[in-house]
Coordinates of C-alpha atoms in Angstrom, one line a residue:
D1 CA 110.5 125.0 8.7
I2 CA 106.9 124.1 9.5
L3 CA 105.3 127.2 7.8
G4 CA 102.9 126.1 5.1
T5 CA 103.0 122.4 6.2
K6 CA 100.4 120.3 7.9
F7 CA 101.6 120.0 11.5
L8 CA 100.3 117.1 13.6
P9 CA 102.8 116.0 16.3
N10 CA 102.9 112.4 17.6
I11 CA 100.0 112.7 19.9
H12 CA 99.0 109.9 22.3
E13 CA 96.2 107.9 20.7
D14 CA 93.8 108.6 23.7
D15 CA 94.2 112.4 23.1
L16 CA 93.7 112.5 19.3
L17 CA 89.9 113.0 19.6
L18 CA 90.5 115.8 22.1
L19 CA 92.7 117.7 19.7
R20 CA 90.3 117.2 16.7
D21 CA 87.4 118.4 18.8
L22 CA 89.4 121.5 19.9
L23 CA 88.7 123.4 16.7
K24 CA 85.2 122.0 16.2
T25 CA 83.9 123.2 19.5
L26 CA 85.0 126.8 19.1
T27 CA 82.1 129.3 18.4
P28 CA 81.9 133.1 18.0
L29 CA 80.6 133.2 21.6
K30 CA 83.3 131.0 22.9
P31 CA 86.2 131.4 20.5
D32 CA 89.0 129.9 22.7
R33 CA 89.7 126.7 24.6
T34 CA 92.6 125.1 26.4
V35 CA 93.5 121.4 26.3
E36 CA 96.3 119.3 27.7
L37 CA 97.8 116.5 25.5
R38 CA 100.4 113.8 25.8
I39 CA 103.1 114.0 23.0
Y40 CA 105.7 111.4 22.0
Q41 CA 109.2 112.7 21.2
P42 CA 111.2 111.1 18.5
D43 CA 113.1 109.0 21.0
G44 CA 109.8 107.6 22.3
E45 CA 109.7 109.6 25.6
M46 CA 106.3 111.1 26.4
F47 CA 105.8 114.7 27.6
W48 CA 102.8 117.0 28.2
L49 CA 101.8 120.0 26.2
Q50 CA 99.2 122.5 27.0
W51 CA 97.5 124.0 23.9
C52 CA 95.5 127.2 24.0
G53 CA 93.5 127.4 20.7
R54 CA 91.6 130.5 19.4
A55 CA 89.4 131.0 16.3
L56 CA 89.2 134.4 14.5
Y57 CA 85.8 135.1 12.8
D58 CA 84.6 137.7 10.3
Q59 CA 81.4 139.7 10.6
A60 CA 79.4 136.9 9.1
G61 CA 80.7 134.5 11.7
N62 CA 82.9 132.5 9.4
V63 CA 86.3 131.3 10.6
V64 CA 89.1 133.4 9.1
K65 CA 92.0 131.6 10.8
Y66 CA 93.0 129.6 13.9
Q67 CA 95.7 130.5 16.4
A68 CA 97.3 128.1 18.9
V69 CA 100.0 128.4 21.5
G70 CA 101.5 125.5 23.2
R71 CA 103.8 125.1 26.3
D72 CA 105.5 122.2 28.0
I73 CA 103.8 121.3 31.3
T74 CA 105.5 118.0 31.9
K75 CA 107.0 119.1 35.2
E76 CA 103.7 120.3 36.5
K77 CA 102.0 117.1 35.5
K78 CA 104.6 114.9 37.2
A79 CA 104.3 117.0 40.4
E80 CA 100.5 116.5 40.3
E81 CA 100.9 112.8 39.8
E82 CA 103.4 112.6 42.7
L83 CA 101.0 114.6 44.9
T84 CA 98.1 112.3 43.9
D85 CA 100.2 109.2 44.6
E86 CA 101.2 110.6 47.9
I87 CA 97.7 111.5 48.9
Q88 CA 96.6 108.0 47.8
L89 CA 99.4 106.4 49.8
R90 CA 98.5 108.5 52.9
Q91 CA 94.8 107.5 52.5
L92 CA 95.8 103.8 52.3
F93 CA 97.9 104.3 55.4
L94 CA 95.1 106.1 57.3
D95 CA 92.6 103.4 56.3
A96 CA 95.0 100.7 57.5
L97 CA 95.0 102.1 61.1
P98 CA 92.5 100.4 63.5
C99 CA 91.4 103.6 65.0
I100 CA 90.3 107.2 64.2
A101 CA 93.0 108.8 62.1
M102 CA 93.3 112.1 60.4
L103 CA 95.8 114.2 58.4
L104 CA 95.5 117.9 59.3
Q105 CA 96.9 121.3 58.6
L106 CA 98.8 122.5 61.6
E107 CA 97.8 126.2 61.5
T108 CA 94.1 125.8 60.8
R109 CA 93.4 122.3 62.1
Q110 CA 91.6 121.6 58.8
I111 CA 91.3 117.9 57.9
V112 CA 93.2 117.0 54.7
A113 CA 92.4 113.3 54.8
S114 CA 90.7 111.0 57.2
N115 CA 90.0 107.3 57.3
K116 CA 86.6 105.5 57.5
A117 CA 86.5 105.5 61.3
A118 CA 87.1 109.3 61.4
V119 CA 84.5 109.9 58.7
A120 CA 82.0 107.8 60.7
V121 CA 82.3 110.2 63.7
G122 CA 82.0 113.3 61.4
A123 CA 85.7 114.1 60.9
V124 CA 85.5 114.7 57.1
P125 CA 88.1 116.3 54.9
G126 CA 87.8 120.0 54.2
K127 CA 86.5 120.8 57.7
K128 CA 88.2 121.7 61.0
C129 CA 88.5 118.7 63.3
Y130 CA 87.1 120.4 66.4
E131 CA 84.1 121.8 64.5
S132 CA 83.2 118.6 62.6
W133 CA 83.9 116.0 65.2
T134 CA 83.7 117.4 68.7
Q135 CA 81.2 120.1 67.7
R136 CA 83.2 122.9 69.4
E137 CA 83.8 126.5 68.4
K138 CA 87.3 126.5 69.7
P139 CA 90.1 123.8 69.6
C140 CA 89.7 121.0 72.2
P141 CA 91.5 121.6 75.6
W142 CA 93.3 118.3 75.4
C143 CA 94.7 119.0 71.9
L144 CA 98.6 119.0 71.7
A145 CA 98.8 120.2 68.1
P146 CA 100.2 123.7 69.1
Q147 CA 103.1 122.1 70.9
I148 CA 104.2 120.2 67.8
R149 CA 105.7 123.4 66.2
S150 CA 108.0 124.0 69.2
T151 CA 108.9 120.3 69.9
S152 CA 108.8 118.8 66.4
K153 CA 108.3 115.5 68.2
P154 CA 105.4 113.0 68.5
L155 CA 103.2 113.8 71.4
N156 CA 100.8 111.6 73.4
N157 CA 97.9 112.3 75.8
Q158 CA 95.2 110.3 77.5
F159 CA 91.9 111.7 78.5
W160 CA 88.1 111.2 78.9
A161 CA 85.8 112.6 76.3
F162 CA 82.3 111.6 75.2
G163 CA 82.2 108.9 77.8
I164 CA 85.3 107.2 76.2
Y165 CA 88.9 107.1 77.5
W166 CA 91.2 108.0 74.6
D167 CA 94.8 107.3 73.9
A168 CA 95.7 110.1 71.4
Y169 CA 98.8 110.8 69.3
W170 CA 100.0 113.9 67.4
I171 CA 102.7 113.1 64.8
P172 CA 104.4 115.8 62.8
V173 CA 104.6 114.8 59.1
K174 CA 106.1 117.6 57.0
R175 CA 105.5 121.2 56.0
N176 CA 102.3 122.3 57.8
L177 CA 100.8 118.8 58.2
Y178 CA 100.5 116.5 61.2
L179 CA 98.9 113.0 61.7
H180 CA 96.4 112.7 64.5
Y181 CA 95.1 109.3 65.6
L182 CA 93.1 108.1 68.7
F183 CA 92.5 104.6 70.2
D184 CA 89.5 103.8 72.4
I185 CA 91.0 102.2 75.5
T186 CA 88.0 102.6 77.7
E187 CA 87.8 98.9 78.7
K188 CA 91.5 98.8 79.3
E189 CA 91.3 101.9 81.6
K190 CA 88.2 100.5 83.4
N191 CA 90.1 97.2 83.9
R192 CA 93.2 99.1 85.1
E193 CA 91.1 101.1 87.6
A194 CA 89.3 98.0 88.7
L195 CA 92.7 96.3 89.2
K196 CA 93.9 99.3 91.1
R197 CA 90.9 99.2 93.4
V198 CA 91.4 95.4 94.0
N199 CA 95.1 96.0 94.7
N200 CA 94.2 98.8 97.2
E201 CA 91.6 96.6 98.8
L202 CA 94.0 93.7 99.0
E203 CA 96.7 95.9 100.5
Q204 CA 94.2 97.2 103.0
R205 CA 93.1 93.6 103.9
V206 CA 96.7 92.5 104.2
M207 CA 97.4 95.4 106.5
E208 CA 94.4 94.6 108.6
R209 CA 95.3 90.9 108.7
T210 CA 98.9 91.8 109.6
L211 CA 97.7 94.0 112.4
E212 CA 95.4 91.2 113.6
L213 CA 98.2 88.7 113.6
Q214 CA 100.5 91.1 115.5
Q215 CA 97.7 91.6 118.1
S216 CA 97.1 87.9 118.3
H217 CA 100.8 87.3 118.6
A218 CA 101.0 89.8 121.4
Q219 CA 98.0 88.3 123.2
L220 CA 99.5 84.8 122.7
L221 CA 102.7 86.0 124.4
H222 CA 100.6 87.5 127.1
S223 CA 98.7 84.3 127.5
E224 CA 101.9 82.3 127.7
K225 CA 103.1 84.7 130.4
L226 CA 99.8 84.2 132.3
A227 CA 100.2 80.4 131.9
A228 CA 103.7 80.7 133.4
V229 CA 102.4 82.8 136.2
G230 CA 99.6 80.2 136.7
K231 CA 102.2 77.4 137.0
L232 CA 104.3 79.5 139.4
S233 CA 101.2 80.3 141.5
A234 CA 100.1 76.7 141.6
S235 CA 103.6 75.7 142.7
I236 CA 103.7 78.4 145.4
A237 CA 100.2 77.4 146.5
H238 CA 101.4 73.8 146.9
E239 CA 104.5 74.9 148.8
F240 CA 102.3 77.1 151.1
N241 CA 99.9 74.2 151.7
N242 CA 102.5 71.9 153.3
P243 CA 103.5 74.3 156.2
L244 CA 99.9 75.3 156.5
Q245 CA 98.9 71.7 157.2
S246 CA 101.6 71.6 160.0
V247 CA 100.3 74.8 161.5
M248 CA 96.7 73.5 161.5
A249 CA 97.8 70.3 163.1
I250 CA 99.5 72.2 165.9
V251 CA 96.5 74.5 166.4
K252 CA 94.2 71.5 166.5
G253 CA 96.5 69.8 169.1
I254 CA 96.6 72.8 171.3
E255 CA 92.8 73.1 171.1
Q256 CA 92.3 69.5 172.0
Y257 CA 94.9 69.2 174.8
S258 CA 95.3 72.6 176.3
H259 CA 91.8 73.0 177.9
L260 CA 91.8 76.7 177.2
E261 CA 88.8 78.8 178.2
G262 CA 87.4 82.2 177.6
K263 CA 89.2 84.7 175.4
E264 CA 92.2 82.4 174.8
K265 CA 89.9 79.7 173.4
D266 CA 88.1 82.2 171.2
L267 CA 91.5 83.3 169.8
L268 CA 92.5 79.7 169.1
T269 CA 89.2 79.0 167.4
L270 CA 89.7 82.2 165.2
A271 CA 93.2 81.0 164.3
L272 CA 91.9 77.7 163.2
H273 CA 89.1 79.3 161.2
E274 CA 91.6 81.6 159.4
C275 CA 93.8 78.5 158.7
N276 CA 90.8 76.8 157.1
R277 CA 90.1 79.9 155.1
M278 CA 93.7 80.0 153.8
K279 CA 93.5 76.3 153.0
N280 CA 90.3 76.9 150.9
L281 CA 91.9 79.9 149.1
I282 CA 95.0 77.8 148.2
N283 CA 92.8 75.0 146.9
D284 CA 90.8 77.5 144.8
M285 CA 94.0 78.8 143.3
K286 CA 95.2 75.3 142.6
D287 CA 91.9 74.5 140.9
F288 CA 92.0 77.7 138.9
F289 CA 95.5 77.3 137.5
R290 CA 95.3 73.5 137.0
P291 CA 95.7 72.7 133.2
T292 CA 92.5 71.8 131.4
S293 CA 91.7 68.2 130.6
G294 CA 89.2 69.3 127.9
E295 CA 86.6 66.9 129.3
K296 CA 83.1 67.9 130.3
V297 CA 82.1 67.0 133.8
Q298 CA 79.3 67.9 136.2
V299 CA 80.1 71.5 137.4
D300 CA 78.5 73.4 140.3
L301 CA 78.2 77.0 138.9
H302 CA 77.7 78.6 142.3
A303 CA 80.8 76.9 143.6
I304 CA 82.8 78.2 140.7
L305 CA 81.5 81.8 141.1
D306 CA 82.0 81.7 144.8
G307 CA 85.6 80.6 144.3
L308 CA 86.3 83.4 141.8
I309 CA 84.7 86.0 144.0
L310 CA 86.8 84.8 147.0
I311 CA 90.0 85.2 144.9
S312 CA 89.1 88.6 143.6
K313 CA 87.4 89.9 146.8
K314 CA 90.5 91.9 148.1
D315 CA 91.1 93.5 144.6
F316 CA 87.4 94.5 144.3
S317 CA 87.5 95.9 147.8
A318 CA 90.6 98.0 147.0
R319 CA 88.8 99.4 144.0
N320 CA 85.7 100.3 146.0
I321 CA 83.6 97.7 144.1
K322 CA 80.7 96.0 145.9
I323 CA 79.8 92.4 145.2
V324 CA 76.2 91.2 145.1
T325 CA 75.1 87.6 144.5
K326 CA 71.5 86.7 143.3
Y327 CA 71.6 83.0 142.8
G328 CA 68.5 81.2 141.7
D329 CA 66.9 78.3 143.5
N330 CA 67.2 74.7 142.4
I331 CA 70.2 75.4 140.1
L332 CA 71.5 71.9 139.3
P333 CA 75.1 71.1 138.2
V334 CA 75.7 71.5 134.5
K335 CA 78.0 69.4 132.2
A336 CA 80.9 71.6 131.0
V337 CA 84.6 72.0 131.0
A338 CA 85.2 73.7 134.4
D339 CA 88.3 75.7 133.6
Q340 CA 86.8 77.1 130.4
L341 CA 83.9 78.4 132.4
K342 CA 86.3 79.9 134.9
Q343 CA 88.2 81.6 132.2
V344 CA 85.1 83.2 130.7
F345 CA 83.8 84.2 134.2
I346 CA 87.1 85.7 135.2
N347 CA 87.3 87.8 132.0
L348 CA 83.8 89.0 132.5
M349 CA 84.6 89.9 136.1
N350 CA 87.7 91.8 135.1
N351 CA 85.8 93.6 132.3
A352 CA 83.1 94.6 134.8
A353 CA 85.7 95.8 137.3
D354 CA 87.5 97.8 134.7
A355 CA 84.2 99.4 133.7
C356 CA 83.7 100.6 137.3
E357 CA 86.5 103.1 137.1
K358 CA 85.4 105.0 140.2
G359 CA 83.9 102.2 142.1
G360 CA 80.5 100.6 141.6
T361 CA 78.6 97.3 142.0
I362 CA 78.9 94.0 140.3
I363 CA 75.9 91.6 140.5
F364 CA 76.4 87.8 140.0
S365 CA 73.1 86.1 139.2
T366 CA 71.9 82.7 138.0
E367 CA 68.6 81.7 136.6
K368 CA 66.9 78.6 135.2
I369 CA 65.3 79.3 131.8
G370 CA 63.6 76.1 130.5
E371 CA 66.3 73.5 130.2
H372 CA 69.1 76.0 130.3
I373 CA 70.9 77.8 133.1
A374 CA 71.7 81.5 132.6
V375 CA 74.6 83.2 134.3
Q376 CA 74.7 87.0 134.4
I377 CA 77.6 89.2 135.5
E378 CA 76.3 92.8 135.5
D379 CA 77.9 96.1 136.5
N380 CA 76.9 99.7 136.7
G381 CA 80.0 101.0 135.0
K382 CA 80.4 103.0 131.8
G383 CA 79.3 100.2 129.4
I384 CA 80.4 99.3 125.9
D385 CA 80.4 101.7 122.9
L386 CA 77.8 100.8 120.3
E387 CA 80.4 100.5 117.5
N388 CA 82.2 97.8 119.5
M389 CA 79.1 95.7 120.2
E390 CA 79.5 93.6 117.1
H391 CA 83.0 92.7 118.0
I392 CA 82.6 91.5 121.6
F393 CA 82.6 87.8 120.6
E394 CA 85.7 88.1 118.4
P395 CA 88.7 86.2 120.0
F396 CA 91.1 88.6 121.8
F397 CA 89.1 91.7 120.8
T398 CA 89.7 94.4 123.4
T399 CA 89.7 98.2 123.6
K400 CA 92.2 98.1 126.5
P401 CA 95.9 98.7 126.2
V402 CA 98.2 95.9 125.0
Q403 CA 98.8 93.2 127.6
K404 CA 95.9 94.3 129.7
G405 CA 92.9 92.7 128.1
T406 CA 92.1 89.6 126.0
G407 CA 88.4 90.2 125.5
L408 CA 86.4 87.0 126.2
G409 CA 89.6 85.0 125.5

């Protein structure tokens, strides 16, 4: 029907010039050309035609005739447009992510698309991610892309690389593609590690404080027991004192009225002497266990030391410990709380005695140094370990078994 007629289909106005130039641009050296045009059907719908035009020339180079073949490429064009729209949509999605993001081929790890953050670190489309970004010859050891094929599920991994702690994701998309994006969570990880260290330190301090409280509680219970023993000892001393006074009165009466001589008189004198010694011992015990008033009074240091030595003399003797006193001259009374001094001295004496495990010597000495009085309790026992020296003035610090020592109190 169209033979012998002028055929010019309803071509899109933007493609008319392209069709007219098709024949004009043909030459004997380049006699063919292909163009793609948009055509309107009678119902107004547009479709795509691909025209391949060819010119036939004579020996003089003149056009003899034109040949053209057209085919419908509407489906191919729509597929290209859909693919272009999909790529643009993916690019918009990648650019919207606040992190490094890439769309990659699963088999080759070649980057199909990447956002600005990825391009900034070298991850550009057309290159393999591990070659362009991480500058590696082989895939990164932390990469989970190979596992996507078997799991078909999103995967996550956290790792250190390039001095940064990454939170990375591998998301399967479709066909042979997957989405890979990474967040820099270095500060978050540092804060988490710092918080973990603080928690560990806090737990350690709580454990140490708890142990100290347990030890202090045990020492307090021990101190309460000692106080109870002290009250009982004071009560017993008081009860002993009454019959002792009667015995002393009887002995003194016999000495006064019996007119004894010789050996009998010596024995009576010795008995009276021992009664006086027992009386002094009971008074020392009463003074030692008497509750503190907390008031500072004039205290004779030598009298306190002598009293403590007298109380402990039998125990020291049983432990093969020799007592030596080196008191200074002109040691005047000092103003202090007497029972507090006694507590410190008795603790030092016990520590010195415990240090002399196989016997030894304890030296009690006093010395006037300027306006101060120095009291030294020295032993020749095993001494104190260097690592414990800084703790010796801590309340209740002791290296002895529980309920045996209270340190300096």
